mmCIF file of C-alpha atoms in Angstrom:
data_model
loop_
_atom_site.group_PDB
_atom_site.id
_atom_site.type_symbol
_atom_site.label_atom_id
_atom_site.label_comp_id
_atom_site.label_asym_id
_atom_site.label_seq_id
_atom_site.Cartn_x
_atom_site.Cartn_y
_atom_site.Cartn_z
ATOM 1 C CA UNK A 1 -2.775 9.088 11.610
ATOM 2 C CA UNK A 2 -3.845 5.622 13.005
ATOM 3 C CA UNK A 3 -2.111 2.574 12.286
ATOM 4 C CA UNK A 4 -5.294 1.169 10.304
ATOM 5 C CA UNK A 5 -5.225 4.496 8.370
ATOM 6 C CA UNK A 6 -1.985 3.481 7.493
ATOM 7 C CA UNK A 7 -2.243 0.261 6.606
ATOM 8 C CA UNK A 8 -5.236 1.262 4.231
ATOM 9 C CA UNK A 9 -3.054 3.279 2.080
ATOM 10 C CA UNK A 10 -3.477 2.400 -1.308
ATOM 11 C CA UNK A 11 0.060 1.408 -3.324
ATOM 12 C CA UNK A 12 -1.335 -0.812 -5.720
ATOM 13 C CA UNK A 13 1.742 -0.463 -8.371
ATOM 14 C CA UNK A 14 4.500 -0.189 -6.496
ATOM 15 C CA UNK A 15 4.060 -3.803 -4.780
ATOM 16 C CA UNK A 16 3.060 -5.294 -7.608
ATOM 17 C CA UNK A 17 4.448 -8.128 -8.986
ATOM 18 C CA UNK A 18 4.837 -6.966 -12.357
ATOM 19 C CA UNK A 19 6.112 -3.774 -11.700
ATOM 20 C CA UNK A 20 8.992 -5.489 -9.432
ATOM 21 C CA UNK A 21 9.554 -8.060 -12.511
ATOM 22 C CA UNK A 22 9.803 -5.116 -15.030
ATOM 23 C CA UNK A 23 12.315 -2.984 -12.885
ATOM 24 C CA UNK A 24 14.128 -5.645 -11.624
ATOM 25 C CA UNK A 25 14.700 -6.910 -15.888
ATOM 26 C CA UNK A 26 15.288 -2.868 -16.614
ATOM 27 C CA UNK A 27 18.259 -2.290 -14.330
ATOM 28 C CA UNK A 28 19.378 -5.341 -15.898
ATOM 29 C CA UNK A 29 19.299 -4.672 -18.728
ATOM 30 C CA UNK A 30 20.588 -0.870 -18.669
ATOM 31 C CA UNK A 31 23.785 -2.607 -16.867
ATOM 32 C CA UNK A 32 24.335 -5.705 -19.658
ATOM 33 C CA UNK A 33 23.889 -2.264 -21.727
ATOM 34 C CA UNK A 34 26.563 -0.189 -19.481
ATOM 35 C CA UNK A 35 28.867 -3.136 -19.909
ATOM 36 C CA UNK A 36 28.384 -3.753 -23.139
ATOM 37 C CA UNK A 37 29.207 0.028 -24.330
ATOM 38 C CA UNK A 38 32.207 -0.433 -21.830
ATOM 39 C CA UNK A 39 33.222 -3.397 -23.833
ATOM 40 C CA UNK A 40 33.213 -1.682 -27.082
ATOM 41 C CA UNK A 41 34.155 1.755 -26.356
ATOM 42 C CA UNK A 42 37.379 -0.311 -24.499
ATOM 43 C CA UNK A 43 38.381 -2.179 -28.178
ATOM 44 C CA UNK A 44 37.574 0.928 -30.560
ATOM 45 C CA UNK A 45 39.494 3.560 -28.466
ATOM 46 C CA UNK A 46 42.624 3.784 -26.837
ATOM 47 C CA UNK A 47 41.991 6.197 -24.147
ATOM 48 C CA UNK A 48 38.720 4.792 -22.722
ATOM 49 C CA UNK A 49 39.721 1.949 -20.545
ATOM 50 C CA UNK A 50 42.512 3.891 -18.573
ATOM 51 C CA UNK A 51 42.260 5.204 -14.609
ATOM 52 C CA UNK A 52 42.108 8.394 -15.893
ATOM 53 C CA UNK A 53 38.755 8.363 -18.235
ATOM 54 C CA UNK A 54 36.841 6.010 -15.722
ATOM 55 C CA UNK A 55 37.735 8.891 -13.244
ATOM 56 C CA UNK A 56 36.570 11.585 -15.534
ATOM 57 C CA UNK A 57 33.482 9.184 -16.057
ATOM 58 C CA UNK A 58 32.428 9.395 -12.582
ATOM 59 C CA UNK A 59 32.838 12.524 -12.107
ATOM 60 C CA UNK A 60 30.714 13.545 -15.189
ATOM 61 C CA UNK A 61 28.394 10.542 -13.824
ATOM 62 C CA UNK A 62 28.049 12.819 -10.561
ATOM 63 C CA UNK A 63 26.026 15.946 -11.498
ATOM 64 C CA UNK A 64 23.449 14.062 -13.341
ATOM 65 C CA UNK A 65 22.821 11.040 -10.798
ATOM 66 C CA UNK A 66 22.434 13.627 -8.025
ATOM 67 C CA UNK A 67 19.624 15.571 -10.056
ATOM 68 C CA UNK A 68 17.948 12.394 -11.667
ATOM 69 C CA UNK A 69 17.268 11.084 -8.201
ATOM 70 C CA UNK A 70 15.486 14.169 -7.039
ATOM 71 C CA UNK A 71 13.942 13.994 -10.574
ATOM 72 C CA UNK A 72 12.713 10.798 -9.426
ATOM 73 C CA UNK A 73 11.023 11.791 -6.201
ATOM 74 C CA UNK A 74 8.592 14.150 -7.916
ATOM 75 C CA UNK A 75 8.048 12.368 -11.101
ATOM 76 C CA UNK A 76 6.822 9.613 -8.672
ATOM 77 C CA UNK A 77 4.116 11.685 -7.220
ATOM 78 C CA UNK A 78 3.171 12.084 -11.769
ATOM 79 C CA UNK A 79 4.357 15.973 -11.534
ATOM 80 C CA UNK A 80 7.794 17.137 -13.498
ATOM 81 C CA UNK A 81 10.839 19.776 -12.030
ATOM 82 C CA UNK A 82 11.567 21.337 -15.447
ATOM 83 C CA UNK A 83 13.645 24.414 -12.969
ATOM 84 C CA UNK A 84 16.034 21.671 -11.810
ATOM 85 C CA UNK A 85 18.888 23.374 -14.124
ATOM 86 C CA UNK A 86 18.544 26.839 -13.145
ATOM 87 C CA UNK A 87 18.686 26.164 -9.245
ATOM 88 C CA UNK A 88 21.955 24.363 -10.637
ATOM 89 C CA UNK A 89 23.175 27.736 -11.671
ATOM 90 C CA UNK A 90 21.499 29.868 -9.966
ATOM 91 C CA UNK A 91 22.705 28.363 -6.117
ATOM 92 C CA UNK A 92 26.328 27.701 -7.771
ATOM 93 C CA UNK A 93 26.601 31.628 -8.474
ATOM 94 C CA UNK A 94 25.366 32.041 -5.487
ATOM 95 C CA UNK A 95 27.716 29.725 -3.064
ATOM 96 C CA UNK A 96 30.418 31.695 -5.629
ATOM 97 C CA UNK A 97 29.651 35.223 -4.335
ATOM 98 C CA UNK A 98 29.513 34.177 -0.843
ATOM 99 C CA UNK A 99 32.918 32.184 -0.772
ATOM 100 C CA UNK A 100 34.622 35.586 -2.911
ATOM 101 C CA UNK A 101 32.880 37.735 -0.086
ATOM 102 C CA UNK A 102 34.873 35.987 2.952
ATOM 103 C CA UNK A 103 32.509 33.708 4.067
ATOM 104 C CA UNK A 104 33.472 30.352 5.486
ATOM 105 C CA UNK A 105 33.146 27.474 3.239
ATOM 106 C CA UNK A 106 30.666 25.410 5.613
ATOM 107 C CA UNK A 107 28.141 28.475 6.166
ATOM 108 C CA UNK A 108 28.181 29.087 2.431
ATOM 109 C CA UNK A 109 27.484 25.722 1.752
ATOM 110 C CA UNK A 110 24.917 25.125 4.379
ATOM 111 C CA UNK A 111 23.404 28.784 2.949
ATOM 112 C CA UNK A 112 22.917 27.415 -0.132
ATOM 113 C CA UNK A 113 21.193 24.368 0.444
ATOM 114 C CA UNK A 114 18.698 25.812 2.733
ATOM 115 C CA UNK A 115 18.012 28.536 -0.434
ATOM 116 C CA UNK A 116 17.773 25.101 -2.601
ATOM 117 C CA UNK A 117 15.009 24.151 -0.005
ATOM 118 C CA UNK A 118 13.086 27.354 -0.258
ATOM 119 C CA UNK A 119 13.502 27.381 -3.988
ATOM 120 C CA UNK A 120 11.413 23.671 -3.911
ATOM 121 C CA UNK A 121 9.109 25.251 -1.466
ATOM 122 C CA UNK A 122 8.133 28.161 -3.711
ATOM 123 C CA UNK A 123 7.139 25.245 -6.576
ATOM 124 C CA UNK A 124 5.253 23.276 -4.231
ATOM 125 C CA UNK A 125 3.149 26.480 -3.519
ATOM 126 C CA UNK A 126 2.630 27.234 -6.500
ATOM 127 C CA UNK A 127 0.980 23.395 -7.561
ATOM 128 C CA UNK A 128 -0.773 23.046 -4.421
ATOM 129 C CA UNK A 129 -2.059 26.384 -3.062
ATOM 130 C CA UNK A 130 -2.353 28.314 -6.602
ATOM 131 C CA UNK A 131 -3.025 24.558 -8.012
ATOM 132 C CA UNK A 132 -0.935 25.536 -11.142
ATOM 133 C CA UNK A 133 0.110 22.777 -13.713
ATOM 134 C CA UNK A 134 3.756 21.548 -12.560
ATOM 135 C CA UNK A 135 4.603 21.987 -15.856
ATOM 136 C CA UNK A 136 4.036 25.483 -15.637
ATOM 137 C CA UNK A 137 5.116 26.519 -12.466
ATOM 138 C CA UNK A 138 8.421 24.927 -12.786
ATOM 139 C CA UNK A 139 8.912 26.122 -16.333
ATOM 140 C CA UNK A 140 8.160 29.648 -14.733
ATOM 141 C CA UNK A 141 10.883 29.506 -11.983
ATOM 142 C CA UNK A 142 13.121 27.915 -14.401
ATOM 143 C CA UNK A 143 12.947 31.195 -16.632
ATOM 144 C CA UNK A 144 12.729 33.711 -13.521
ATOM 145 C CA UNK A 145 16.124 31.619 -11.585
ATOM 146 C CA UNK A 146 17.906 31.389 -14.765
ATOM 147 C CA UNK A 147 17.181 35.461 -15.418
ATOM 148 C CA UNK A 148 17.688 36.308 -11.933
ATOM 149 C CA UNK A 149 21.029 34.325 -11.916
ATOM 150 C CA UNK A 150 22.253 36.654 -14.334
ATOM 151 C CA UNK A 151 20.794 39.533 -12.955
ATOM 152 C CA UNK A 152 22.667 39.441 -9.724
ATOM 153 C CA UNK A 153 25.837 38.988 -11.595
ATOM 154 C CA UNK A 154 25.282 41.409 -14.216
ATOM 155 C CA UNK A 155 25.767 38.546 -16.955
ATOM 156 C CA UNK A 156 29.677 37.865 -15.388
ATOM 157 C CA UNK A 157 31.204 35.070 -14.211
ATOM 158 C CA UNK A 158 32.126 34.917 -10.046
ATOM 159 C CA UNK A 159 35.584 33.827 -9.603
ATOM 160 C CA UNK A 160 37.894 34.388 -5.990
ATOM 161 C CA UNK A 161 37.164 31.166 -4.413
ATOM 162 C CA UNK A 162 38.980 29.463 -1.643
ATOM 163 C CA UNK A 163 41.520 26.507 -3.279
ATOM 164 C CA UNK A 164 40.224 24.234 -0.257
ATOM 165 C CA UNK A 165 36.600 24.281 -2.300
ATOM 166 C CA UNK A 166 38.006 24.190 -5.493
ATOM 167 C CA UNK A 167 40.349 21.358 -4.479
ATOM 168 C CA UNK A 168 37.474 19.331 -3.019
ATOM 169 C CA UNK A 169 35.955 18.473 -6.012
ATOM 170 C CA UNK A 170 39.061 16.827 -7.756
ATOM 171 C CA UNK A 171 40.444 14.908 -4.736
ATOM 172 C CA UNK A 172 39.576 11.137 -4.087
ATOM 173 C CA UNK A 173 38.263 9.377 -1.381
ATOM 174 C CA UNK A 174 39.829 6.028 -0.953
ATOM 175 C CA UNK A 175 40.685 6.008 -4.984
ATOM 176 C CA UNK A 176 36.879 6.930 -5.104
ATOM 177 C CA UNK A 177 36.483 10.771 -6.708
ATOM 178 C CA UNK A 178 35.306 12.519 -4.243
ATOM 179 C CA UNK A 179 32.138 13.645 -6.249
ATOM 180 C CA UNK A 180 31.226 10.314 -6.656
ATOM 181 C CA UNK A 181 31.169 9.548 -2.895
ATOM 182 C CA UNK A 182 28.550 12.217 -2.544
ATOM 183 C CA UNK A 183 26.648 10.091 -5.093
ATOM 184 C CA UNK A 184 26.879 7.186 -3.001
ATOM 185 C CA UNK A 185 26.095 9.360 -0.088
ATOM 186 C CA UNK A 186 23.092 10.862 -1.410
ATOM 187 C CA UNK A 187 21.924 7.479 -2.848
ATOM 188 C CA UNK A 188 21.423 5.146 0.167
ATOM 189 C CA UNK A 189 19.579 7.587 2.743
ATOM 190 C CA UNK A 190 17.181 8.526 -0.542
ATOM 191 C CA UNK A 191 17.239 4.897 -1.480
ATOM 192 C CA UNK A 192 15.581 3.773 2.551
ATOM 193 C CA UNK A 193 13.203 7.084 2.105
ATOM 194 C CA UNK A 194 12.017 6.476 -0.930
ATOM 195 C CA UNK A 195 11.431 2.220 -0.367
ATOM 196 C CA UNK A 196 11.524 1.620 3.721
ATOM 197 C CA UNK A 197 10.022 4.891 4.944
ATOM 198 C CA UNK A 198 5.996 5.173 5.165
ATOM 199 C CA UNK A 199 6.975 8.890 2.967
ATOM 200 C CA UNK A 200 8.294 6.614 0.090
ATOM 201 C CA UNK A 201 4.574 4.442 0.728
ATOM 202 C CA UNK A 202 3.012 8.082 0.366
ATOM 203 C CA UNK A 203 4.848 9.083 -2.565
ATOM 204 C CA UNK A 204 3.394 6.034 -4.452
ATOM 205 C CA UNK A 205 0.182 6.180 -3.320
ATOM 206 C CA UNK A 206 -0.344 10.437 -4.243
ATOM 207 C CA UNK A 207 1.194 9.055 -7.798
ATOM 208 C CA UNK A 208 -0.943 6.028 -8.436
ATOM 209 C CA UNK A 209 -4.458 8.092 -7.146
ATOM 210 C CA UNK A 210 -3.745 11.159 -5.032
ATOM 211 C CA UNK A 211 -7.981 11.073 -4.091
ATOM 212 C CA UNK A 212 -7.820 8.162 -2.885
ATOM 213 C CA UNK A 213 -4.479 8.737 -0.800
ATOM 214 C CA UNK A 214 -5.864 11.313 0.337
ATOM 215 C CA UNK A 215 -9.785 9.908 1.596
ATOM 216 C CA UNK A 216 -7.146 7.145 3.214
ATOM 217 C CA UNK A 217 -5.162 9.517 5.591
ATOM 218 C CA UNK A 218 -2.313 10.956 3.511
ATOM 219 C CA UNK A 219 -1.571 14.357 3.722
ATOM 220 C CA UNK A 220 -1.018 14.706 -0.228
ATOM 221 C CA UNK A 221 -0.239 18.813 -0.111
ATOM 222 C CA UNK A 222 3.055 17.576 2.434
ATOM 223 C CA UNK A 223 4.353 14.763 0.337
ATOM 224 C CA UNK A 224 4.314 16.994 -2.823
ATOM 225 C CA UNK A 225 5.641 19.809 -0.832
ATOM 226 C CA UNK A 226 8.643 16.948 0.719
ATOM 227 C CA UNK A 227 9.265 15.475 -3.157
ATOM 228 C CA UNK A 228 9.460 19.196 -4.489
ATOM 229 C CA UNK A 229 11.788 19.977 -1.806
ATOM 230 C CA UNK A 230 13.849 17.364 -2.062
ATOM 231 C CA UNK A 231 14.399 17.684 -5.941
ATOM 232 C CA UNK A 232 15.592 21.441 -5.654
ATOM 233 C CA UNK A 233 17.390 20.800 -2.588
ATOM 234 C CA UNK A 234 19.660 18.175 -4.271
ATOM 235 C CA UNK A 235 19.565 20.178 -7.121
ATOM 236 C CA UNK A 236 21.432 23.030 -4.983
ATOM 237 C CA UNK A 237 23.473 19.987 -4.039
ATOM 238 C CA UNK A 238 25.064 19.942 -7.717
ATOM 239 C CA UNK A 239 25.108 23.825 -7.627
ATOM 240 C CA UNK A 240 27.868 23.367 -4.935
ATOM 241 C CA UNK A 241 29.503 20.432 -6.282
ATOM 242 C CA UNK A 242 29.369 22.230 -10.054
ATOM 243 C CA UNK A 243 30.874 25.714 -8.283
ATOM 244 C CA UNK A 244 33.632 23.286 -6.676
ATOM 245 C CA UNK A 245 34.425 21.835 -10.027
ATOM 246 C CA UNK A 246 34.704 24.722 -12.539
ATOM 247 C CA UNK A 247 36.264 26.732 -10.101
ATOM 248 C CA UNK A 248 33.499 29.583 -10.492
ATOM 249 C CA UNK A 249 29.925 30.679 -10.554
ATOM 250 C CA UNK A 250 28.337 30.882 -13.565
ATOM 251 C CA UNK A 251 24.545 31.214 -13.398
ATOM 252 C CA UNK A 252 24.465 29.665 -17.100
ATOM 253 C CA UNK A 253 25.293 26.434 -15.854
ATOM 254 C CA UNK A 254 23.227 23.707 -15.818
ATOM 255 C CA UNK A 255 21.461 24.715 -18.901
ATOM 256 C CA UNK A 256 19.587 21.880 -20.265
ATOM 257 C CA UNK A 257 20.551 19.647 -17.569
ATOM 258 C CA UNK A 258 16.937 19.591 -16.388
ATOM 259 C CA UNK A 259 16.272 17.311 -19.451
ATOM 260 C CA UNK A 260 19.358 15.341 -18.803
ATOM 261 C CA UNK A 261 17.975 14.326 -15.206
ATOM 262 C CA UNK A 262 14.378 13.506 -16.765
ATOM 263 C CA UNK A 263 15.660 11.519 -19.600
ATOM 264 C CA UNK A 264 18.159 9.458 -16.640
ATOM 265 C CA UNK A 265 14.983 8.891 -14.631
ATOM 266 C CA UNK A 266 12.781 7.391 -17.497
ATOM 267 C CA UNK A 267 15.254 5.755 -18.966
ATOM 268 C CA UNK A 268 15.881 4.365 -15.247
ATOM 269 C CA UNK A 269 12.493 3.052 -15.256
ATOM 270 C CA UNK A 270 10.132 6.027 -13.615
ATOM 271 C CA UNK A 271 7.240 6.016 -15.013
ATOM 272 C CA UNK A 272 5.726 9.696 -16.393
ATOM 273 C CA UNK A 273 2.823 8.129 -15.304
ATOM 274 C CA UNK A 274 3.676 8.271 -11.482
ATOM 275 C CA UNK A 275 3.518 5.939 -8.350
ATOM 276 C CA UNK A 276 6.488 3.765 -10.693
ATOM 277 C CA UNK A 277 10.333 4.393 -9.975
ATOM 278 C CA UNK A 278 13.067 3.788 -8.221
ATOM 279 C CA UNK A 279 16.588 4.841 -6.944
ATOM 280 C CA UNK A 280 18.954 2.693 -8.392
ATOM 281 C CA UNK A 281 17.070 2.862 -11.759
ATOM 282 C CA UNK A 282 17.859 6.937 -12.549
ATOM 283 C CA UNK A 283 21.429 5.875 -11.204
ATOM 284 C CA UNK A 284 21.980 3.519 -14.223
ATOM 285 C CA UNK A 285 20.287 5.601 -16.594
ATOM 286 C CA UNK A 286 22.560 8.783 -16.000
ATOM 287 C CA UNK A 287 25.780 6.718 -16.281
ATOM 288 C CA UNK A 288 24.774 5.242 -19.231
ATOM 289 C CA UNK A 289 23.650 8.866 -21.062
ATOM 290 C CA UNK A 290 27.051 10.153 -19.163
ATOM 291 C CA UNK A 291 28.694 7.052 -20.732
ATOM 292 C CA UNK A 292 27.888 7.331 -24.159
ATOM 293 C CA UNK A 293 28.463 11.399 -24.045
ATOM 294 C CA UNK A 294 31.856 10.532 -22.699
ATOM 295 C CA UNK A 295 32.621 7.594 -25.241
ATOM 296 C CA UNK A 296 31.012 10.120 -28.613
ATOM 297 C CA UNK A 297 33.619 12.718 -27.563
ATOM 298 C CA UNK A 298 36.072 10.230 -27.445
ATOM 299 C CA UNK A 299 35.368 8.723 -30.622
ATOM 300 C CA UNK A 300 35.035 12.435 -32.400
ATOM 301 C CA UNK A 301 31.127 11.548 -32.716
ATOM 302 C CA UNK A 302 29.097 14.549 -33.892
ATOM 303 C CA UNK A 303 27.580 15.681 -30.367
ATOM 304 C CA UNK A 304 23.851 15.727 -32.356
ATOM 305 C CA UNK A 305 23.993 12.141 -32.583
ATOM 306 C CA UNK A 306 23.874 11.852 -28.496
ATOM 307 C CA UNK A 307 20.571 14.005 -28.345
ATOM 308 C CA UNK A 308 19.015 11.492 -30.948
ATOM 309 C CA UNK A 309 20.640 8.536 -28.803
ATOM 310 C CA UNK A 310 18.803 9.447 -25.696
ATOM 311 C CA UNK A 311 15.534 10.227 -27.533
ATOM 312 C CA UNK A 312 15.179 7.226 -28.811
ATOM 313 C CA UNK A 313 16.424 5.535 -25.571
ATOM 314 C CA UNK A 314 12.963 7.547 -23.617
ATOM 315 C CA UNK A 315 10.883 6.160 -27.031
ATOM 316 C CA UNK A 316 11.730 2.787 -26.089
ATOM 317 C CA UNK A 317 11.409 3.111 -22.594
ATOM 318 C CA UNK A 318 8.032 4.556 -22.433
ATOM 319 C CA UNK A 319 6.558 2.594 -25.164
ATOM 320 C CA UNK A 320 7.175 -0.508 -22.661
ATOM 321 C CA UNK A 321 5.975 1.166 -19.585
ATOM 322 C CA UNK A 322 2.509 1.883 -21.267
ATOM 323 C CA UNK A 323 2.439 -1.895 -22.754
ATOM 324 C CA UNK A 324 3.543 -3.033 -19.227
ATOM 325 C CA UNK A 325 0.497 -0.390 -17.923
ATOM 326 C CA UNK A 326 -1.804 -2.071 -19.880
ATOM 327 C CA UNK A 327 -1.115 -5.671 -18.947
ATOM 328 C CA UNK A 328 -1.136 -4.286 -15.172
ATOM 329 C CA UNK A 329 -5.170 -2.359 -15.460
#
C-alpha cells in the first residue's frame, strides 16, 4: 500500500474531537464512580478496605479485563465475539489435560494459545468467506466449544496439575498479584496496537465504513481476521490464567463471561456501533462490574441485583453514545 493510500484512510470518528471529549469525560467518570463505590463500600463494611480484599479484587478484576479488551478489538470493527466464554473453558480444559498428561508447563501453555488463535481464525472465516452474521457464527462456536469441551472430558472435571502452575496464579509480583501483572502486560502492547499502529487506524476505519476502507487501500477481510484473532487468542489467555487459578479444567467455566466482557467494553465507552473504543475504557468498566460483584457479596446483596446493576449501567451508556452519534452526523 502507498503512503498516499494510507494517508487517505478514512477515520472520521476516532479523531474527532467529540469523540476524544466524550471518552476522555467517560473514563472519568467510571473512575470518580470506582472511587466513589470504594469510598462507600470502605465505611459500610469491615472487610473491604483490607490488603486482602483489594488483592482478591484484582485478581477477580483479571479474567474480565483480559477478555473485555479483546472484546474491544472486534466490537471496534461493529461485529460481536459472543464464543469468548467457551474458548475460556474450552482452552482451560484443554491446557488441564495436557499438564495431567506430562507435558511441560511452557509447551502446554504456548499449545493453547496457538489453539486460541485458530479458534479466532475459524470465526473470522466464517464472517468473511461464508459472510455469516457475527452474531451467528460466534453464537455457533460458542455452543459447538462449550459442547465439545465437555465432550472430550466426558462431562468431568481435569485435575493432576503441576503445583508450579497452580502456584503461579496466587503469587505476587512486587506486592502486585501476579494475574494482575498479566493485565498490565496485556494492556500496554494492545493499548500502542490499537492507538499508534496503522492496524488500530484500520480497525476504525472497517468500523466507521468498511466500503470505503476498503476502495481506500485497507485490506478489511485481514483486519477482521487480526481483531477476531486477537479476541479468542486473549480469550485462551484467561483459559490458562482461569486453569492456574482453580487448580483444574473445567470446560463449564467461563459461562456467561462472554456478556461480562461486552457489558465491560460498553460500559468502557465502545461503541456497538463500531470505529468508537478504547483500551483503558473496557479496563475501568470491568473493575467497576468486578467491584460492585465483589462489594454485593460482601454486603450479603442478593446476586440478581448485580445483573440489573450492569443492565442499567449499558442503558445509560448507550443511550449517550447514540445522543453523542447524533450531535457527531
Amino acid at each position: 500500500m502507498s503512503e498516499s493510500s494510507a494517508a487517505a484512510i478514512p477515520t472520521p470518528k476516532r479523531p474527532a474531537l467529540k469523540s476524544h471529549r466524550f471518552g476522555f469525560l467517560l473514563n472519568l467518570t467510571l473512575l470518580a464512580l470506582l472511587v466513589v463505590l470504594w469510598l462507600l463500600l470502605s465505611a459500610f463494611t469491615d472487610s473491604f478496605a483490607t490488603f486482602g480484599n483489594f488483592e482478591n479484587l484484582l485478581r477477580q478484576d483479571s479474567m474480565w479485563s483480559i477478555m473485555a479488551v479483546g472484546q474491544t478489538f472486534v466490537i471496534i470493527t461493529a461485529g460481536i465475539d459472543l464464543s469468548v466464554g467457551a474458548v475460556v473453558g474450552l482452552t482451560s480444559t484443554i491446557i488441564a489435560m495436557m499438564l495431567a498428561g506430562g507435558v511441560p508447563i511452557w509447551a502446554a501453555i504456548v499449545l493453547t494459545l496457538v489453539i486460541g488463535i485458530v479458534l479466532g481464525a475459524i470465526n473470522a472465516f466464517g464472517i468473511v468467506n461464508l459472510r455469516l452474521p457475527p452474531f451467528i457464527m460466534t453464537l455457533a462456536t460458542m455452543t459447538a466449544l462449550r459442547s465439545f469441551g465437555l465432550l472430550i472430558t466426558d462431562g468431568q472435571t481435569v485435575g493432576g496439575l503441576p503445583r508450579n502452575f497452580i502456584l503461579f496464579s496466587s503469587h505476587r509480583t512486587f506486592g502486585i498479584p501476579n494475574l494482575f501483572i498479566i493485565v498490565i502486560l496485556i494492556a500496554i502492547p494492545c493499548y500502542f496496537l490499537l492507538h499508534r499502529s496503522r492496524w488500530g487506524r484500520y480497525l476504525f476505519a472497517v468500523g466507521s465504513n468498511a466500503e470505503a476502507a476498503r476502495l481506500s487501500g485497507v485490506s478489511v477481510n485481514r483486519t477482521i481476521y487480526l481483531a477476531y484473532i486477537v479476541s479468542a487468542l486473549l480469550a485462551s489467555v484467561v483459559g490458562v490464567l482461569v486453569a492456574s487459578r482453580i487448580g483444574i479444567g473445567v470446560a463449564t467455566t467461563g459461562q456467561g463471561w462472554e456478556l461480562q466482557s461486552i457489558a465491560s467494553s460498553v460500559i468502557g465507552g465502545t461503541s456497538l456501533f463500531g470505529a468508537v473504543g478504547s483500551v483503558i475504557g473496557p479496563l475501568l468498566g470491568a473493575m467497576l462490574l468486578t467491584t460492585i460483584n465483589n462489594g454485593a457479596n460482601l454486603m450479603n446483596v442478593n446476586p440478581f441485583w448485580q445483573g440489573i446493576i450492569t443492565g442499567l449501567l449499558i442503558i445509560v451508556i448507550v443511550y449517550f453514545d447514540q445522543l453523542r452519534r447524533r450531535k457527531t452526523r
